[in-house]
Amino acid sequence: MKDMGEASYVIDIKIKRDRSQRILGLSQETYINKVLERFRMKDCSPGIAPIVKCDRFSLNQCLIGMLGRYQSNPSLEHWKAAKKVMRYLKGTKDYKLTCRRSNHLDVVGYSDSDFAGFIDSRKSTSGYVFLLAGRAISWRSAKQTLVATSTIEAKFVSCFEATSQAIWLRSFISGLQVIDSISKLLRIYYDNSTIVFLAKNNKSGSRNKHIDIKYLAIRERVKSNKVAIEHISVGLMIVDPLTKGLSPKAYKEHVEHKRLNSVLKISCN
């Protein structure tokens, strides 16, 4: 076995280090350049956000839907939307997921949903992101499998999915035996005070059996101190880019809050 030294690439992810600042950065710039070259858009104008507020796509037309959820009967509008994604990649290809050494290794989650955002099925979108030491380590955006009949029901589904991921993350990190703080209560933040209240009390207000089951699971996880559901203001809900279109300014602010930015200017050692 030969020691090849420190890794600089892993599955098209470039690893950059600055030991003096105790920073590590993960970049996909090389892979993005390959994608832009493949679709002949390497010289395109850069974009700020892949999807902006008021963007809507329907199933019977969609090429990318909400960034790839559907693939049928593409139209000119959906080709334009696909090009918008490419321009976003061009404008952010130097972004890196940055990790800095820290003594505060708490895992914190954020979760939210839209409501009936899919034009054809009227299903909602769930999203969550978990941060370790202020850096994103796990995230997801997915169409819900059932039709929620209210905003609260949609958020219950999102809350259930986030708490399930939180429990898995806690188990996984505990198995690594490198972070003592994982034994603390794992907090998940929501910008809806009703969800926070109901998660701590014995009443869901839903007549849907599938929603009730998820609600009871959430309440049991809170009661057994596996997770804690806390309230946060709307402006601090960093998971919004995973559930809805935002203004370019708001989108950029949320992305940078996850420590995904272009400020890491370091070379490989």
XYZ file of C-alpha atoms in Angstrom:
269
model
C 0.000 0.000 0.000
C 1.356 3.399 -1.021
C 0.701 6.679 0.776
C -0.498 9.072 -1.946
C -0.660 12.029 0.420
C -3.700 14.182 1.094
C -6.672 13.761 -1.227
C -7.340 16.657 -3.595
C -10.322 15.177 -5.497
C -13.089 12.779 -4.456
C -15.822 11.933 -7.015
C -15.430 15.238 -8.904
C -15.386 17.200 -5.639
C -12.251 19.296 -5.237
C -10.843 19.559 -1.720
C -9.049 22.754 -0.731
C -7.293 23.370 2.572
C -5.871 26.332 4.428
C -4.301 24.926 7.568
C -3.200 28.339 8.827
C -6.860 29.442 8.967
C -8.115 25.932 9.815
C -10.474 25.966 6.834
C -11.456 23.194 4.450
C -13.478 23.830 1.289
C -15.353 21.471 -1.039
C -15.883 22.630 -4.621
C -17.566 21.157 -7.719
C -16.173 23.741 -10.131
C -14.497 21.136 -12.343
C -17.707 19.119 -12.652
C -19.774 22.243 -13.379
C -17.358 23.214 -16.140
C -17.895 19.772 -17.693
C -21.687 20.235 -17.577
C -21.502 23.698 -19.143
C -19.202 22.372 -21.855
C -21.539 19.458 -22.559
C -24.517 21.749 -23.128
C -22.444 24.374 -24.966
C -23.046 27.032 -22.347
C -19.527 27.608 -21.035
C -19.642 31.198 -22.327
C -23.164 32.001 -21.090
C -23.920 34.979 -18.861
C -23.880 34.062 -15.142
C -27.100 33.958 -13.106
C -27.896 34.560 -9.439
C -30.696 32.061 -8.674
C -31.938 28.888 -10.456
C -35.609 29.544 -9.679
C -37.088 32.905 -8.753
C -40.342 33.961 -7.174
C -43.457 33.238 -9.293
C -41.782 30.545 -11.457
C -44.387 27.833 -12.111
C -44.275 24.660 -14.225
C -46.960 22.118 -15.085
C -46.667 18.369 -15.560
C -48.018 18.227 -19.123
C -45.339 20.624 -20.382
C -42.436 20.180 -18.116
C -38.817 19.502 -19.077
C -37.236 20.048 -15.690
C -40.325 20.769 -13.588
C -39.013 21.929 -10.277
C -35.419 21.284 -11.309
C -35.833 17.794 -12.679
C -38.893 16.262 -11.020
C -40.654 15.713 -14.325
C -39.476 14.897 -17.828
C -42.173 15.062 -20.503
C -43.130 17.207 -23.482
C -40.679 20.113 -23.044
C -41.704 23.571 -24.202
C -39.749 26.721 -24.982
C -40.490 28.067 -21.502
C -38.960 25.024 -19.870
C -35.885 25.195 -22.076
C -35.479 28.786 -20.886
C -35.822 27.554 -17.302
C -33.153 24.907 -17.901
C -30.822 27.569 -19.284
C -31.471 29.652 -16.172
C -30.135 26.754 -14.091
C -27.027 26.598 -16.279
C -26.462 30.325 -15.853
C -26.790 29.904 -12.106
C -24.135 27.178 -12.174
C -21.884 29.450 -14.232
C -22.303 32.292 -11.738
C -21.656 30.156 -8.665
C -19.175 27.554 -9.884
C -16.473 28.967 -7.617
C -18.688 28.528 -4.541
C -17.370 26.160 -1.907
C -18.952 24.439 1.050
C -16.622 25.716 3.746
C -15.780 24.027 7.027
C -13.856 25.750 9.814
C -12.515 24.178 12.984
C -14.840 24.901 15.881
C -15.444 23.845 19.464
C -19.200 24.349 19.045
C -20.217 21.145 17.296
C -23.968 21.280 17.772
C -26.283 19.889 15.088
C -29.207 22.202 14.310
C -32.023 21.661 11.812
C -34.357 23.910 9.830
C -37.482 22.705 8.053
C -40.370 24.200 6.092
C -42.764 23.539 3.225
C -44.752 25.398 0.634
C -48.452 24.668 0.158
C -49.985 23.081 -2.972
C -47.140 24.372 -5.115
C -47.524 21.711 -7.813
C -50.024 22.976 -10.376
C -51.137 19.535 -11.605
C -51.357 17.492 -8.398
C -51.539 20.314 -5.837
C -49.011 18.489 -3.719
C -46.605 20.468 -1.566
C -42.823 20.543 -1.286
C -40.947 19.632 1.900
C -37.462 20.866 2.642
C -34.923 20.608 5.438
C -31.289 21.409 6.103
C -29.110 20.397 9.044
C -26.030 22.339 10.099
C -23.043 21.108 12.087
C -20.949 23.932 13.552
C -22.899 26.300 11.305
C -22.123 24.351 8.105
C -24.661 22.427 6.039
C -24.159 18.657 6.318
C -27.549 17.296 5.198
C -30.340 18.768 3.087
C -33.326 17.688 1.011
C -36.106 19.096 -1.150
C -38.871 16.676 -2.154
C -42.455 16.548 -3.332
C -44.759 15.248 -0.617
C -46.370 11.875 -1.309
C -49.872 12.936 -0.253
C -52.079 15.970 -0.884
C -52.189 18.257 2.153
C -55.495 20.081 2.537
C -54.049 22.982 4.535
C -50.783 24.764 5.209
C -50.619 23.136 8.647
C -50.951 19.635 7.176
C -48.185 20.367 4.652
C -45.931 21.565 7.452
C -46.737 18.494 9.566
C -45.507 16.289 6.721
C -42.348 18.386 6.439
C -41.850 18.245 10.204
C -42.198 14.457 10.226
C -39.585 14.067 7.474
C -37.176 16.437 9.232
C -37.492 14.685 12.599
C -36.917 11.318 10.895
C -33.707 12.647 9.358
C -32.677 14.199 12.675
C -32.958 10.852 14.452
C -30.926 9.142 11.732
C -28.257 11.866 11.822
C -27.983 11.608 15.574
C -27.551 7.842 15.375
C -24.982 8.112 12.568
C -22.871 10.780 14.271
C -23.068 8.935 17.597
C -21.637 5.881 15.863
C -18.606 7.904 14.758
C -17.843 8.703 18.417
C -16.209 12.033 17.572
C -18.793 14.567 18.796
C -19.844 14.520 22.433
C -22.445 17.263 21.884
C -24.601 14.956 19.734
C -25.968 13.600 23.011
C -27.713 16.955 23.513
C -31.281 17.568 22.401
C -31.303 18.123 18.630
C -33.207 21.313 17.792
C -35.246 21.803 14.618
C -36.499 25.291 13.810
C -39.797 26.281 12.162
C -41.160 29.699 11.281
C -44.736 28.607 12.063
C -45.696 29.017 15.720
C -48.746 26.744 15.334
C -46.562 23.787 14.348
C -44.308 24.426 17.344
C -47.320 24.571 19.676
C -49.021 21.453 18.302
C -45.783 19.440 18.362
C -45.691 19.954 22.119
C -49.399 19.391 22.795
C -51.928 16.586 22.367
C -53.969 17.907 19.462
C -53.318 17.882 15.716
C -56.572 19.326 14.406
C -56.406 17.088 11.309
C -59.059 14.630 10.147
C -56.625 12.946 7.773
C -55.401 9.611 9.175
C -52.064 9.845 7.357
C -51.446 13.315 8.803
C -52.523 12.185 12.276
C -50.024 9.309 12.207
C -47.194 11.680 11.308
C -48.325 14.143 13.986
C -48.372 11.425 16.662
C -44.881 10.319 15.617
C -43.619 13.908 15.900
C -45.192 14.375 19.328
C -43.723 11.080 20.556
C -40.243 12.116 19.380
C -40.558 15.457 21.163
C -41.949 13.835 24.323
C -39.114 11.303 24.444
C -36.536 14.120 24.080
C -35.179 12.854 20.778
C -35.758 16.237 19.137
C -36.961 19.709 20.118
C -39.187 21.839 17.879
C -38.427 25.549 18.234
C -39.752 28.728 16.618
C -37.693 31.073 14.452
C -38.593 34.227 12.549
C -39.463 34.001 8.847
C -36.398 36.012 7.852
C -34.061 33.453 9.427
C -35.623 30.381 7.779
C -32.664 29.319 5.642
C -34.456 26.327 4.109
C -36.735 28.546 1.975
C -34.638 28.116 -1.225
C -35.465 24.388 -1.081
C -39.232 24.892 -1.039
C -40.046 28.002 -3.053
C -38.771 30.628 -5.456
C -37.202 33.699 -3.851
C -35.890 37.048 -4.965
C -32.216 36.853 -6.046
C -31.127 38.855 -2.981
C -33.001 36.642 -0.505
C -31.793 33.486 -2.253
C -28.150 34.539 -2.020
C -28.463 35.447 1.668
C -29.959 32.053 2.533
C -27.309 30.164 0.544
C -24.450 32.019 2.215
C -25.968 31.294 5.632
C -25.280 27.617 4.891
C -21.590 28.542 4.426
C -21.798 27.947 0.691
C -19.932 30.871 -0.829
C -16.985 32.023 -2.889
C -15.029 33.724 -0.097
C -12.624 30.825 0.382
C -9.624 31.821 -1.719
C -7.036 29.199 -0.840
C -4.787 26.822 -2.711
C -4.246 23.098 -2.272
C -1.352 22.239 0.019
